[in-house]
Tab-separated table of C-alpha atoms in Angstrom:
chain	number	residue	atom	x	y	z
A	817	UNK	CA	0.000	0.000	0.000
A	818	UNK	CA	1.256	3.443	-0.889
A	819	UNK	CA	2.000	5.858	1.941
A	820	UNK	CA	1.900	9.606	2.013
A	821	UNK	CA	3.630	11.902	4.482
A	822	UNK	CA	1.491	14.090	6.691
A	823	UNK	CA	3.150	17.216	8.025
A	824	UNK	CA	2.832	17.838	11.715
A	825	UNK	CA	1.552	14.344	12.571
A	826	UNK	CA	4.471	13.185	14.668
A	827	UNK	CA	2.776	13.854	17.992
A	828	UNK	CA	1.368	16.661	20.106
A	829	UNK	CA	4.747	18.280	20.598
A	830	UNK	CA	6.423	17.274	17.401
A	831	UNK	CA	6.672	18.912	14.016
A	832	UNK	CA	7.881	15.674	12.446
A	833	UNK	CA	6.367	13.492	9.769
A	834	UNK	CA	4.791	10.081	9.966
A	835	UNK	CA	3.985	7.602	7.212
A	836	UNK	CA	0.271	7.376	6.555
A	837	UNK	CA	-1.676	5.012	4.303
A	838	UNK	CA	-2.791	6.890	1.205
A	839	UNK	CA	-5.794	4.644	0.684
A	840	UNK	CA	-8.782	4.158	2.914
A	841	UNK	CA	-10.386	0.940	4.091
A	842	UNK	CA	-8.363	-2.068	2.863
A	843	UNK	CA	-10.297	-4.066	0.315
A	844	UNK	CA	-12.590	-1.179	-0.580
A	845	UNK	CA	-12.397	1.774	-2.919
A	846	UNK	CA	-9.380	3.929	-2.141
A	847	UNK	CA	-10.117	7.053	-0.168
A	848	UNK	CA	-7.490	9.791	-0.506
A	849	UNK	CA	-5.828	11.240	2.549
A	850	UNK	CA	-5.573	14.966	2.041
A	851	UNK	CA	-2.213	16.048	3.480
A	852	UNK	CA	-2.114	18.279	6.519
A	853	UNK	CA	0.211	20.789	4.921
A	854	UNK	CA	1.833	23.947	6.223
A	855	UNK	CA	1.078	26.690	3.749
A	856	UNK	CA	2.120	30.173	4.727
A	857	UNK	CA	-0.348	33.002	4.957
A	858	UNK	CA	-1.740	35.755	7.149
A	859	UNK	CA	-1.574	35.521	10.899
A	860	UNK	CA	-4.369	34.491	13.253
A	861	UNK	CA	-7.751	36.097	12.795
A	862	UNK	CA	-7.024	37.321	9.264
A	863	UNK	CA	-9.596	36.294	6.693
A	864	UNK	CA	-9.435	36.648	2.960
A	865	UNK	CA	-10.390	40.176	2.144
A	866	UNK	CA	-9.102	41.578	5.426
A	867	UNK	CA	-11.435	43.421	7.747
A	868	UNK	CA	-14.241	43.380	5.199
A	869	UNK	CA	-14.578	39.609	5.411
A	870	UNK	CA	-16.638	39.355	8.612
A	871	UNK	CA	-16.072	38.859	12.305
A	872	UNK	CA	-12.776	37.134	13.077
A	873	UNK	CA	-11.954	34.247	15.428
A	874	UNK	CA	-10.247	34.706	18.783
A	875	UNK	CA	-7.798	31.776	18.661
A	876	UNK	CA	-4.064	32.507	18.599
A	877	UNK	CA	-1.791	31.219	15.847
A	878	UNK	CA	0.213	29.204	18.397
A	879	UNK	CA	-2.958	27.517	19.633
A	880	UNK	CA	-4.075	26.758	16.083
A	881	UNK	CA	-0.692	25.247	15.181
A	882	UNK	CA	-0.805	23.056	18.287
A	883	UNK	CA	-4.369	22.023	17.461
A	884	UNK	CA	-3.418	21.113	13.885
A	885	UNK	CA	-0.510	18.935	15.063
A	886	UNK	CA	-2.768	17.048	17.449
A	887	UNK	CA	-5.508	16.649	14.862
A	888	UNK	CA	-2.944	15.297	12.397
A	889	UNK	CA	-1.872	12.687	14.940
A	890	UNK	CA	-5.480	11.669	15.560
A	891	UNK	CA	-6.077	11.408	11.819
A	892	UNK	CA	-3.159	8.994	11.435
A	893	UNK	CA	-4.456	6.837	14.277
A	894	UNK	CA	-7.961	6.698	12.845
A	895	UNK	CA	-6.707	5.698	9.404
A	896	UNK	CA	-4.562	2.949	10.935
A	897	UNK	CA	-7.604	1.560	12.773
A	898	UNK	CA	-9.949	1.450	9.774
A	899	UNK	CA	-9.539	-2.209	8.874
A	900	UNK	CA	-13.336	-2.483	9.054
A	901	UNK	CA	-15.925	0.166	8.105
A	902	UNK	CA	-17.062	1.038	11.626
A	903	UNK	CA	-19.722	3.793	11.382
A	904	UNK	CA	-18.630	5.667	14.500
A	905	UNK	CA	-14.975	5.630	13.411
A	906	UNK	CA	-15.851	6.877	9.937
A	907	UNK	CA	-17.906	9.709	11.406
A	908	UNK	CA	-14.997	10.619	13.675
A	909	UNK	CA	-12.681	10.576	10.661
A	910	UNK	CA	-15.051	12.877	8.807
A	911	UNK	CA	-15.032	15.271	11.758
A	912	UNK	CA	-11.231	15.231	11.874
A	913	UNK	CA	-10.999	16.174	8.200
A	914	UNK	CA	-13.428	19.060	8.753
A	915	UNK	CA	-11.521	20.370	11.757
A	916	UNK	CA	-8.165	20.112	10.000
A	917	UNK	CA	-9.535	22.018	7.016
A	918	UNK	CA	-10.929	24.795	9.185
A	919	UNK	CA	-7.694	24.863	11.178
A	920	UNK	CA	-5.676	25.553	8.033
A	921	UNK	CA	-8.112	28.249	6.991
A	922	UNK	CA	-7.738	29.966	10.353
A	923	UNK	CA	-4.008	29.479	10.869
A	924	UNK	CA	-2.663	29.897	7.334
A	925	UNK	CA	-5.511	31.334	5.259
A	926	UNK	CA	-5.147	28.188	3.146
A	927	UNK	CA	-8.353	27.826	1.156
A	928	UNK	CA	-7.032	24.849	-0.819
A	929	UNK	CA	-6.365	22.819	2.335
A	930	UNK	CA	-9.761	23.891	3.639
A	931	UNK	CA	-11.495	22.700	0.469
A	932	UNK	CA	-9.568	19.445	0.174
A	933	UNK	CA	-10.183	18.442	3.775
A	934	UNK	CA	-13.889	19.325	3.762
A	935	UNK	CA	-14.192	17.386	0.518
A	936	UNK	CA	-12.570	14.423	2.266
A	937	UNK	CA	-15.000	14.825	5.152
A	938	UNK	CA	-17.942	14.571	2.760
A	939	UNK	CA	-16.394	11.653	0.857
A	940	UNK	CA	-15.769	9.770	4.090
A	941	UNK	CA	-19.427	10.192	4.997
A	942	UNK	CA	-20.475	8.942	1.567
A	943	UNK	CA	-18.221	5.932	2.123
A	944	UNK	CA	-19.985	5.299	5.432
A	945	UNK	CA	-23.408	5.401	3.790
A	946	UNK	CA	-22.338	3.084	0.985
A	947	UNK	CA	-20.824	0.480	3.312
A	948	UNK	CA	-24.227	-0.175	4.881
A	949	UNK	CA	-25.783	-3.366	3.551
A	950	UNK	CA	-29.215	-2.865	1.925
A	951	UNK	CA	-31.945	-3.621	4.440
A	952	UNK	CA	-29.483	-4.057	7.298
A	953	UNK	CA	-30.226	-2.434	10.645
A	954	UNK	CA	-27.408	0.028	11.161
A	955	UNK	CA	-26.880	2.379	14.101
A	956	UNK	CA	-29.885	4.624	13.484
A	957	UNK	CA	-28.660	7.359	15.799
A	958	UNK	CA	-25.572	7.729	13.578
A	959	UNK	CA	-27.147	7.174	10.175
A	960	UNK	CA	-30.324	9.262	10.432
A	961	UNK	CA	-30.515	11.907	7.701
A	962	UNK	CA	-30.385	14.775	10.193
A	963	UNK	CA	-26.992	13.509	11.423
A	964	UNK	CA	-25.517	14.169	7.993
A	965	UNK	CA	-23.393	17.186	8.893
A	966	UNK	CA	-20.808	16.253	6.205
A	967	UNK	CA	-23.477	17.051	3.616
A	968	UNK	CA	-23.012	20.661	4.717
A	969	UNK	CA	-19.293	20.344	3.928
A	970	UNK	CA	-20.052	19.414	0.317
A	971	UNK	CA	-22.651	22.179	-0.014
A	972	UNK	CA	-20.314	24.737	1.562
A	973	UNK	CA	-17.738	23.977	-1.141
A	974	UNK	CA	-20.200	23.947	-4.014
A	975	UNK	CA	-19.328	20.285	-4.640
A	976	UNK	CA	-22.749	19.664	-6.150
A	977	UNK	CA	-22.170	16.203	-7.596
A	978	UNK	CA	-20.791	14.951	-4.292
A	979	UNK	CA	-23.731	16.491	-2.445
A	980	UNK	CA	-26.161	14.761	-4.818
A	981	UNK	CA	-24.415	11.430	-4.237
A	982	UNK	CA	-24.668	11.870	-0.471
A	983	UNK	CA	-28.329	12.821	-0.753
A	984	UNK	CA	-29.042	9.686	-2.785
A	985	UNK	CA	-27.339	7.472	-0.203
A	986	UNK	CA	-28.978	9.054	2.860
A	987	UNK	CA	-32.159	7.580	4.390
A	988	UNK	CA	-35.216	8.707	2.438
A	989	UNK	CA	-37.623	8.318	5.357
A	990	UNK	CA	-37.975	10.076	8.690
A	991	UNK	CA	-36.736	8.020	11.648
A	992	UNK	CA	-38.975	9.420	14.338
A	993	UNK	CA	-37.243	7.482	17.117
A	994	UNK	CA	-33.907	9.284	16.682
A	995	UNK	CA	-34.575	12.641	14.981
A	996	UNK	CA	-37.002	15.531	14.836
A	997	UNK	CA	-39.120	15.823	11.708
A	998	UNK	CA	-37.992	19.422	11.200
A	999	UNK	CA	-34.329	18.358	11.171
A	1000	UNK	CA	-35.019	15.462	8.795
A	1001	UNK	CA	-36.901	17.695	6.367
A	1002	UNK	CA	-34.202	20.366	6.501
A	1003	UNK	CA	-31.489	17.908	5.474
A	1004	UNK	CA	-33.768	16.586	2.736
A	1005	UNK	CA	-34.555	20.021	1.330
A	1006	UNK	CA	-30.979	21.340	1.282
A	1007	UNK	CA	-29.740	19.156	-1.599
A	1008	UNK	CA	-33.050	19.729	-3.407
A	1009	UNK	CA	-32.094	23.412	-3.584
A	1010	UNK	CA	-29.184	22.542	-5.882
A	1011	UNK	CA	-31.573	21.995	-8.783
A	1012	UNK	CA	-34.484	23.905	-7.286
A	1013	UNK	CA	-36.780	20.875	-7.521
A	1014	UNK	CA	-38.636	20.106	-4.305
A	1015	UNK	CA	-40.929	17.110	-3.943
A	1016	UNK	CA	-44.541	18.351	-3.635
A	1017	UNK	CA	-45.013	16.316	-0.468
A	1018	UNK	CA	-41.930	17.907	1.079
A	1019	UNK	CA	-43.177	21.350	0.041
A	1020	UNK	CA	-46.487	20.738	1.820
A	1021	UNK	CA	-44.700	19.478	4.915
A	1022	UNK	CA	-42.442	22.551	4.863
A	1023	UNK	CA	-45.475	24.840	4.778
A	1024	UNK	CA	-47.084	22.959	7.669
A	1025	UNK	CA	-43.952	23.039	9.813
A	1026	UNK	CA	-43.386	26.718	9.095
A	1027	UNK	CA	-46.879	27.474	10.295
A	1028	UNK	CA	-46.403	25.355	13.424
A	1029	UNK	CA	-42.762	26.069	14.356
A	1030	UNK	CA	-41.135	28.540	12.012
A	1031	UNK	CA	-37.516	27.630	12.809
A	1032	UNK	CA	-34.761	29.785	11.325
A	1033	UNK	CA	-33.453	26.797	9.369
A	1034	UNK	CA	-36.735	26.151	7.610
A	1035	UNK	CA	-37.344	29.866	7.084
A	1036	UNK	CA	-33.968	30.128	5.353
A	1037	UNK	CA	-34.796	27.245	3.015
A	1038	UNK	CA	-38.237	28.695	2.334
A	1039	UNK	CA	-36.712	32.090	1.564
A	1040	UNK	CA	-34.371	30.527	-0.998
A	1041	UNK	CA	-37.266	28.684	-2.630
A	1042	UNK	CA	-39.269	31.925	-2.827
A	1043	UNK	CA	-36.204	33.975	-3.877
A	1044	UNK	CA	-36.894	36.349	-0.979
A	1045	UNK	CA	-33.547	38.001	-0.272
A	1046	UNK	CA	-34.670	39.987	2.771
A	1047	UNK	CA	-36.250	36.938	4.412
A	1048	UNK	CA	-33.102	34.929	3.701
A	1049	UNK	CA	-30.822	37.512	5.305
A	1050	UNK	CA	-33.071	37.737	8.373
A	1051	UNK	CA	-33.206	33.956	8.732
A	1052	UNK	CA	-29.451	33.562	8.297
A	1053	UNK	CA	-28.804	36.247	10.909
A	1054	UNK	CA	-31.078	34.467	13.385
A	1055	UNK	CA	-29.519	31.103	12.594
A	1056	UNK	CA	-26.025	32.518	13.147
A	1057	UNK	CA	-27.076	34.012	16.478
A	1058	UNK	CA	-28.606	30.684	17.533
A	1059	UNK	CA	-25.391	28.887	16.561
A	1060	UNK	CA	-23.244	31.234	18.632
A	1061	UNK	CA	-25.596	31.081	21.630
A	1062	UNK	CA	-25.505	27.275	21.557
A	1063	UNK	CA	-21.699	27.347	21.516
A	1064	UNK	CA	-21.553	29.729	24.479
A	1065	UNK	CA	-24.056	27.638	26.429
A	1066	UNK	CA	-21.995	24.515	25.806
A	1067	UNK	CA	-18.884	26.301	27.050
A	1068	UNK	CA	-20.676	27.223	30.261
A	1069	UNK	CA	-22.361	23.900	30.979
A	1070	UNK	CA	-19.998	21.151	29.845
A	1071	UNK	CA	-16.292	20.414	29.393
A	1072	UNK	CA	-14.968	22.190	26.309
A	1073	UNK	CA	-13.640	20.094	23.436
A	1074	UNK	CA	-10.633	22.207	22.379
A	1075	UNK	CA	-10.521	20.699	18.881
A	1076	UNK	CA	-14.124	21.752	18.236
A	1077	UNK	CA	-13.715	25.060	20.043
A	1078	UNK	CA	-10.644	26.088	18.037
A	1079	UNK	CA	-12.052	25.087	14.637
A	1080	UNK	CA	-15.750	24.310	14.084
A	1081	UNK	CA	-16.838	26.869	16.674
A	1082	UNK	CA	-15.019	29.611	14.744
A	1083	UNK	CA	-16.430	29.159	11.216
A	1084	UNK	CA	-20.143	28.736	10.474
A	1085	UNK	CA	-20.056	25.997	7.827
A	1086	UNK	CA	-23.837	25.596	7.760
A	1087	UNK	CA	-24.263	29.298	7.109
A	1088	UNK	CA	-21.728	29.166	4.288
A	1089	UNK	CA	-23.624	26.252	2.736
A	1090	UNK	CA	-26.874	28.223	2.837
A	1091	UNK	CA	-25.268	31.303	1.289
A	1092	UNK	CA	-23.781	29.262	-1.544
A	1093	UNK	CA	-27.144	27.598	-2.212
A	1094	UNK	CA	-28.893	30.979	-2.150
A	1095	UNK	CA	-26.459	32.375	-4.708
A	1096	UNK	CA	-26.897	29.283	-6.857
A	1097	UNK	CA	-30.651	29.920	-6.928
A	1098	UNK	CA	-30.090	33.535	-7.999
A	1099	UNK	CA	-30.343	35.438	-4.704
A	1100	UNK	CA	-27.950	38.375	-4.287
A	1101	UNK	CA	-26.401	37.411	-0.983
A	1102	UNK	CA	-23.995	39.754	0.776
A	1103	UNK	CA	-20.253	39.590	0.236
A	1104	UNK	CA	-19.470	39.054	3.912
A	1105	UNK	CA	-21.081	37.569	6.995
A	1106	UNK	CA	-20.003	37.109	10.581
A	1107	UNK	CA	-18.121	33.825	11.065
A	1108	UNK	CA	-18.161	33.101	7.316
A	1109	UNK	CA	-14.908	34.245	5.669
A	1110	UNK	CA	-15.366	35.702	2.203
A	1111	UNK	CA	-12.695	33.392	0.786
A	1112	UNK	CA	-14.831	30.272	1.227
A	1113	UNK	CA	-17.799	31.871	-0.535
A	1114	UNK	CA	-15.859	32.391	-3.749
A	1115	UNK	CA	-15.802	29.908	-6.626
A	1116	UNK	CA	-13.755	26.963	-5.354
A	1117	UNK	CA	-14.047	24.862	-8.506
A	1118	UNK	CA	-10.342	25.122	-9.286
A	1119	UNK	CA	-9.266	23.823	-5.869
A	1120	UNK	CA	-11.794	21.014	-5.467
A	1121	UNK	CA	-10.256	17.539	-5.769
A	1122	UNK	CA	-11.802	14.881	-7.979
A	1123	UNK	CA	-14.016	12.371	-6.237
A	1124	UNK	CA	-12.691	8.803	-6.060
A	1125	UNK	CA	-15.948	7.347	-4.787
A	1126	UNK	CA	-17.590	6.992	-8.195
């Protein structure tokens, strides 16, 4: 098996290199390991476009570098343990790719590393979905459609084909024992926005839920479908506020996961996915938003890797 070097994966306090398998699960389709590189760029808290790119994170460059080294080590360990397609391990691997990508965006302003690692996150999730035997009872709490956060990674990048593949492999029915109907419908409607074709039954359910609950998520989707720019901006603002409040509440009530806190809690991937979908459907979204750097809202076609999942 070929091996690829991963920078910064020699341990928490090491800047060394460690050999890493370049494939994925032995005996299955190869899954590329996107290298944890060390591109140079602006210092901490500097987005593409400077001050005009939105609110900046509050994590120091030293902390981000330390976080990236540790995440690289964890990535190596997870790849070494993937002799079998364990759903929980694949989801953890997907999360690691996402955090590494965001870490490079924050520490080095490296949009290519960001895109490649989020693409790997989404591909890993697609691999997870495709390893489930038809009709087999998998871990429903892990496989429910509303747990498909990596779908947001693909949508954030504008990787439409990959997002469609994930959508096709996700559960088509609501699992009421493990997820809320609103969350299920939201993750079903998001990929439908790519082509602007919503199932009539889903459209009726959206209208009913909006009348009953009116969550910011569903209002944002509805605004895109209606091409209502003002309603979209209002919904996105509320959704961003809710996201930040949830993060602050978690910090106050439970032990902080530093890897999440230094990466995913600094960049609103879901918001970026919604903005990209809104622009795709013809809405004139703003150039900058809090916690969404302008650089990841630009056309990333040239830096997206090719899918190996088929």
